mmCIF file of C-alpha atoms in Angstrom:
data_model
loop_
_atom_site.group_PDB
_atom_site.id
_atom_site.type_symbol
_atom_site.label_atom_id
_atom_site.label_comp_id
_atom_site.label_asym_id
_atom_site.label_seq_id
_atom_site.Cartn_x
_atom_site.Cartn_y
_atom_site.Cartn_z
ATOM 1 C CA UNK A 188 11.985 -38.837 33.229
ATOM 2 C CA UNK A 189 9.680 -37.185 35.320
ATOM 3 C CA UNK A 190 7.993 -33.795 35.162
ATOM 4 C CA UNK A 191 7.080 -32.335 38.454
ATOM 5 C CA UNK A 192 3.610 -30.657 38.672
ATOM 6 C CA UNK A 193 3.178 -27.715 40.403
ATOM 7 C CA UNK A 194 -0.150 -25.348 40.696
ATOM 8 C CA UNK A 195 1.358 -23.535 37.910
ATOM 9 C CA UNK A 196 2.668 -25.712 35.591
ATOM 10 C CA UNK A 197 -1.097 -26.781 36.132
ATOM 11 C CA UNK A 198 -3.005 -23.337 35.185
ATOM 12 C CA UNK A 199 -0.701 -22.389 32.162
ATOM 13 C CA UNK A 200 -1.756 -26.292 31.441
ATOM 14 C CA UNK A 201 -5.725 -25.289 31.573
ATOM 15 C CA UNK A 202 -5.284 -21.708 30.392
ATOM 16 C CA UNK A 203 -3.481 -23.240 27.466
ATOM 17 C CA UNK A 204 -6.317 -26.228 27.213
ATOM 18 C CA UNK A 205 -9.274 -23.546 27.080
ATOM 19 C CA UNK A 206 -7.547 -21.519 24.358
ATOM 20 C CA UNK A 207 -7.158 -24.066 22.433
ATOM 21 C CA UNK A 208 -10.492 -25.724 22.360
ATOM 22 C CA UNK A 209 -12.221 -22.066 21.984
ATOM 23 C CA UNK A 210 -10.344 -21.427 19.191
ATOM 24 C CA UNK A 211 -10.346 -24.553 17.598
ATOM 25 C CA UNK A 212 -14.791 -23.754 17.914
ATOM 26 C CA UNK A 213 -13.298 -19.869 16.174
ATOM 27 C CA UNK A 214 -11.629 -22.109 13.490
ATOM 28 C CA UNK A 215 -14.523 -24.835 12.785
ATOM 29 C CA UNK A 216 -16.728 -21.730 12.449
ATOM 30 C CA UNK A 217 -14.190 -20.233 9.094
ATOM 31 C CA UNK A 218 -14.530 -23.179 7.052
ATOM 32 C CA UNK A 219 -17.891 -24.630 5.522
ATOM 33 C CA UNK A 220 -19.788 -21.197 6.695
ATOM 34 C CA UNK A 221 -18.043 -18.556 5.770
ATOM 35 C CA UNK A 222 -18.738 -16.147 2.648
ATOM 36 C CA UNK A 223 -17.321 -15.063 0.601
ATOM 37 C CA UNK A 224 -16.048 -11.472 -0.012
ATOM 38 C CA UNK A 225 -18.263 -11.262 -2.364
ATOM 39 C CA UNK A 226 -21.170 -11.953 -0.980
ATOM 40 C CA UNK A 227 -23.391 -10.201 2.171
ATOM 41 C CA UNK A 228 -25.287 -11.978 5.315
ATOM 42 C CA UNK A 229 -28.655 -9.876 5.914
ATOM 43 C CA UNK A 230 -30.639 -11.927 8.285
ATOM 44 C CA UNK A 231 -31.328 -15.225 7.244
ATOM 45 C CA UNK A 232 -29.709 -13.727 3.439
ATOM 46 C CA UNK A 233 -27.522 -14.143 1.431
ATOM 47 C CA UNK A 234 -26.456 -11.606 -0.625
ATOM 48 C CA UNK A 235 -24.145 -11.858 -4.005
ATOM 49 C CA UNK A 236 -23.631 -9.099 -6.420
ATOM 50 C CA UNK A 237 -20.552 -10.557 -8.833
ATOM 51 C CA UNK A 238 -19.963 -9.922 -12.488
ATOM 52 C CA UNK A 239 -19.667 -6.479 -12.501
ATOM 53 C CA UNK A 240 -19.402 -3.705 -15.443
ATOM 54 C CA UNK A 241 -20.285 -0.556 -16.437
ATOM 55 C CA UNK A 242 -22.741 1.084 -19.462
ATOM 56 C CA UNK A 243 -21.392 3.975 -20.378
ATOM 57 C CA UNK A 244 -24.835 5.334 -21.399
ATOM 58 C CA UNK A 245 -25.084 7.904 -24.753
ATOM 59 C CA UNK A 246 -22.295 10.783 -25.515
ATOM 60 C CA UNK A 247 -26.118 12.858 -25.615
ATOM 61 C CA UNK A 248 -29.091 12.308 -23.432
ATOM 62 C CA UNK A 249 -29.765 10.997 -19.946
ATOM 63 C CA UNK A 250 -28.077 7.874 -20.146
ATOM 64 C CA UNK A 251 -25.027 8.322 -18.432
ATOM 65 C CA UNK A 252 -24.175 4.655 -17.528
ATOM 66 C CA UNK A 253 -24.901 2.259 -14.680
ATOM 67 C CA UNK A 254 -23.226 -0.029 -12.977
ATOM 68 C CA UNK A 255 -24.975 -3.580 -14.103
ATOM 69 C CA UNK A 256 -24.068 -7.200 -13.358
ATOM 70 C CA UNK A 257 -25.763 -10.002 -11.309
ATOM 71 C CA UNK A 258 -28.076 -10.415 -7.454
ATOM 72 C CA UNK A 259 -28.366 -13.683 -5.504
ATOM 73 C CA UNK A 260 -30.218 -13.065 -3.035
ATOM 74 C CA UNK A 261 -30.547 -16.269 -1.058
ATOM 75 C CA UNK A 262 -32.520 -17.642 1.843
ATOM 76 C CA UNK A 263 -31.961 -19.665 5.007
ATOM 77 C CA UNK A 264 -33.901 -19.397 8.007
ATOM 78 C CA UNK A 265 -33.401 -23.161 8.923
ATOM 79 C CA UNK A 266 -36.410 -24.902 6.325
ATOM 80 C CA UNK A 267 -40.241 -24.445 6.362
ATOM 81 C CA UNK A 268 -40.332 -20.806 6.079
ATOM 82 C CA UNK A 269 -40.862 -17.963 3.635
ATOM 83 C CA UNK A 270 -40.361 -14.519 2.647
ATOM 84 C CA UNK A 271 -41.701 -11.990 0.932
ATOM 85 C CA UNK A 272 -40.489 -8.752 0.040
ATOM 86 C CA UNK A 273 -39.664 -5.965 -2.870
ATOM 87 C CA UNK A 274 -36.606 -5.152 -4.900
ATOM 88 C CA UNK A 275 -37.636 -1.484 -5.166
ATOM 89 C CA UNK A 276 -34.923 0.437 -3.512
ATOM 90 C CA UNK A 277 -33.330 -2.458 -1.957
ATOM 91 C CA UNK A 278 -30.047 -2.035 -3.392
ATOM 92 C CA UNK A 279 -28.687 2.297 -2.925
ATOM 93 C CA UNK A 280 -25.013 2.786 -3.981
ATOM 94 C CA UNK A 281 -22.961 6.738 -3.643
ATOM 95 C CA UNK A 282 -19.782 7.047 -5.849
ATOM 96 C CA UNK A 283 -18.012 10.333 -3.975
ATOM 97 C CA UNK A 284 -21.479 11.946 -3.149
ATOM 98 C CA UNK A 285 -23.673 10.961 -5.636
ATOM 99 C CA UNK A 286 -26.809 9.215 -5.674
ATOM 100 C CA UNK A 287 -26.426 6.228 -7.685
ATOM 101 C CA UNK A 288 -30.100 5.587 -8.906
ATOM 102 C CA UNK A 289 -31.682 1.699 -8.342
ATOM 103 C CA UNK A 290 -33.119 0.755 -11.939
ATOM 104 C CA UNK A 291 -33.336 -3.011 -12.041
ATOM 105 C CA UNK A 292 -34.169 -5.730 -9.075
ATOM 106 C CA UNK A 293 -37.981 -4.852 -9.300
ATOM 107 C CA UNK A 294 -40.559 -5.937 -7.936
ATOM 108 C CA UNK A 295 -42.158 -8.464 -5.228
ATOM 109 C CA UNK A 296 -39.473 -11.290 -4.544
ATOM 110 C CA UNK A 297 -40.624 -14.311 -3.027
ATOM 111 C CA UNK A 298 -37.983 -17.209 -0.804
ATOM 112 C CA UNK A 299 -38.420 -20.407 1.111
ATOM 113 C CA UNK A 300 -36.519 -22.615 2.693
ATOM 114 C CA UNK A 301 -39.806 -25.707 3.370
ATOM 115 C CA UNK A 302 -39.039 -28.986 2.088
ATOM 116 C CA UNK A 303 -40.600 -28.487 -0.643
ATOM 117 C CA UNK A 304 -39.015 -25.215 -1.067
ATOM 118 C CA UNK A 305 -36.002 -25.065 -0.910
ATOM 119 C CA UNK A 306 -35.690 -24.829 -5.449
ATOM 120 C CA UNK A 307 -37.335 -21.579 -4.263
ATOM 121 C CA UNK A 308 -34.947 -19.805 -1.735
ATOM 122 C CA UNK A 309 -33.074 -18.121 -4.019
ATOM 123 C CA UNK A 310 -33.535 -15.896 -6.652
ATOM 124 C CA UNK A 311 -31.127 -14.303 -9.194
ATOM 125 C CA UNK A 312 -31.418 -10.972 -10.730
ATOM 126 C CA UNK A 313 -29.817 -8.568 -13.060
ATOM 127 C CA UNK A 314 -28.360 -5.211 -11.152
ATOM 128 C CA UNK A 315 -28.401 -1.836 -13.173
ATOM 129 C CA UNK A 316 -27.308 1.856 -11.058
ATOM 130 C CA UNK A 317 -27.673 4.590 -13.103
ATOM 131 C CA UNK A 318 -24.710 6.704 -12.266
ATOM 132 C CA UNK A 319 -26.562 10.679 -11.483
ATOM 133 C CA UNK A 320 -24.274 12.703 -13.995
ATOM 134 C CA UNK A 321 -20.999 12.210 -16.641
ATOM 135 C CA UNK A 322 -18.599 13.118 -13.409
ATOM 136 C CA UNK A 323 -20.115 10.799 -10.705
ATOM 137 C CA UNK A 324 -18.788 7.794 -14.103
ATOM 138 C CA UNK A 325 -15.695 9.586 -14.451
ATOM 139 C CA UNK A 326 -15.429 9.253 -10.671
ATOM 140 C CA UNK A 327 -15.602 5.211 -10.592
ATOM 141 C CA UNK A 328 -13.831 4.896 -13.617
ATOM 142 C CA UNK A 329 -11.687 6.409 -11.685
ATOM 143 C CA UNK A 330 -11.306 4.006 -9.078
ATOM 144 C CA UNK A 331 -14.355 5.326 -6.241
ATOM 145 C CA UNK A 332 -15.235 2.861 -4.927
ATOM 146 C CA UNK A 333 -19.098 3.110 -5.164
ATOM 147 C CA UNK A 334 -20.356 1.712 -1.615
ATOM 148 C CA UNK A 335 -24.234 0.070 -1.985
ATOM 149 C CA UNK A 336 -26.260 0.459 1.113
ATOM 150 C CA UNK A 337 -27.905 -3.668 0.933
ATOM 151 C CA UNK A 338 -31.347 -3.165 3.200
ATOM 152 C CA UNK A 339 -34.086 -5.808 3.371
ATOM 153 C CA UNK A 340 -36.777 -5.644 6.489
ATOM 154 C CA UNK A 341 -34.879 -3.415 8.114
ATOM 155 C CA UNK A 342 -30.887 -5.072 7.667
ATOM 156 C CA UNK A 343 -28.794 -3.244 6.362
ATOM 157 C CA UNK A 344 -25.142 -4.696 4.720
ATOM 158 C CA UNK A 345 -22.576 -2.982 3.029
ATOM 159 C CA UNK A 346 -20.573 -3.919 0.112
ATOM 160 C CA UNK A 347 -17.722 -1.677 -2.566
ATOM 161 C CA UNK A 348 -17.979 -1.834 -6.045
ATOM 162 C CA UNK A 349 -15.017 -1.610 -7.515
ATOM 163 C CA UNK A 350 -12.232 -1.095 -10.751
ATOM 164 C CA UNK A 351 -9.902 -3.530 -10.925
ATOM 165 C CA UNK A 352 -5.895 -2.592 -11.821
ATOM 166 C CA UNK A 353 -6.428 -4.597 -14.417
ATOM 167 C CA UNK A 354 -9.608 -2.507 -15.023
ATOM 168 C CA UNK A 355 -12.284 -5.169 -14.281
ATOM 169 C CA UNK A 356 -14.728 -5.010 -12.099
ATOM 170 C CA UNK A 357 -15.762 -6.139 -8.207
ATOM 171 C CA UNK A 358 -18.275 -5.836 -5.545
ATOM 172 C CA UNK A 359 -15.964 -6.765 -1.681
ATOM 173 C CA UNK A 360 -16.609 -5.853 1.722
ATOM 174 C CA UNK A 361 -13.789 -4.263 1.738
ATOM 175 C CA UNK A 362 -11.535 -0.950 0.225
ATOM 176 C CA UNK A 363 -8.190 -1.768 -1.162
#
C-alpha cells in the first residue's frame, strides 16, 4: 500500500516533526537540572530552604518566636570563579503584613566553583526569621504563608514558607 505525498501532508508531517524536536529539547531540560520545589535559582546561585520548624518564643518578654530551618547556598557559574557577599538582609519574609526579622544567617559568605574550589561551592547555614508579634506567629501557625524574598547581588527569588496539613513546615515555590 502506498501513500500519496501531497504538499499538505508534507507540511503537516514537517510541522509535527518540528514540534517533536522542539518538545524533546524541553523535556530533556526538565531532567537533571530541574530544581526541587524548595529551591530557587538566583543568577549563578541555587538556594535551598529545608528543615523548617517554629520556635514558639516565651510567654513573657520580647521573644515572639521564629521560623527556624536550614539554608543551603550553592554557587555554579560554570567553573573557575568565586563570589563573595553578605548574608545580612538576604532573607526577608512577610506573614500577612508583618515583616519578620532575619536573625540568622549573618556575616559574610565566600563560595567558589573553581576546580580547586569545588568543595567551597556550597555553604549551609542555620536560618532564623523572628516574628515581630504574637499575632504574626499565630497567623503563620494558622496556615498563612510567609512570603520569603531572597536577594543576592540585586537579584531576587521567592519561596513560600508554609504549614502543611500534617502540622509540618515546608518551603515551596507555589502556594497551595
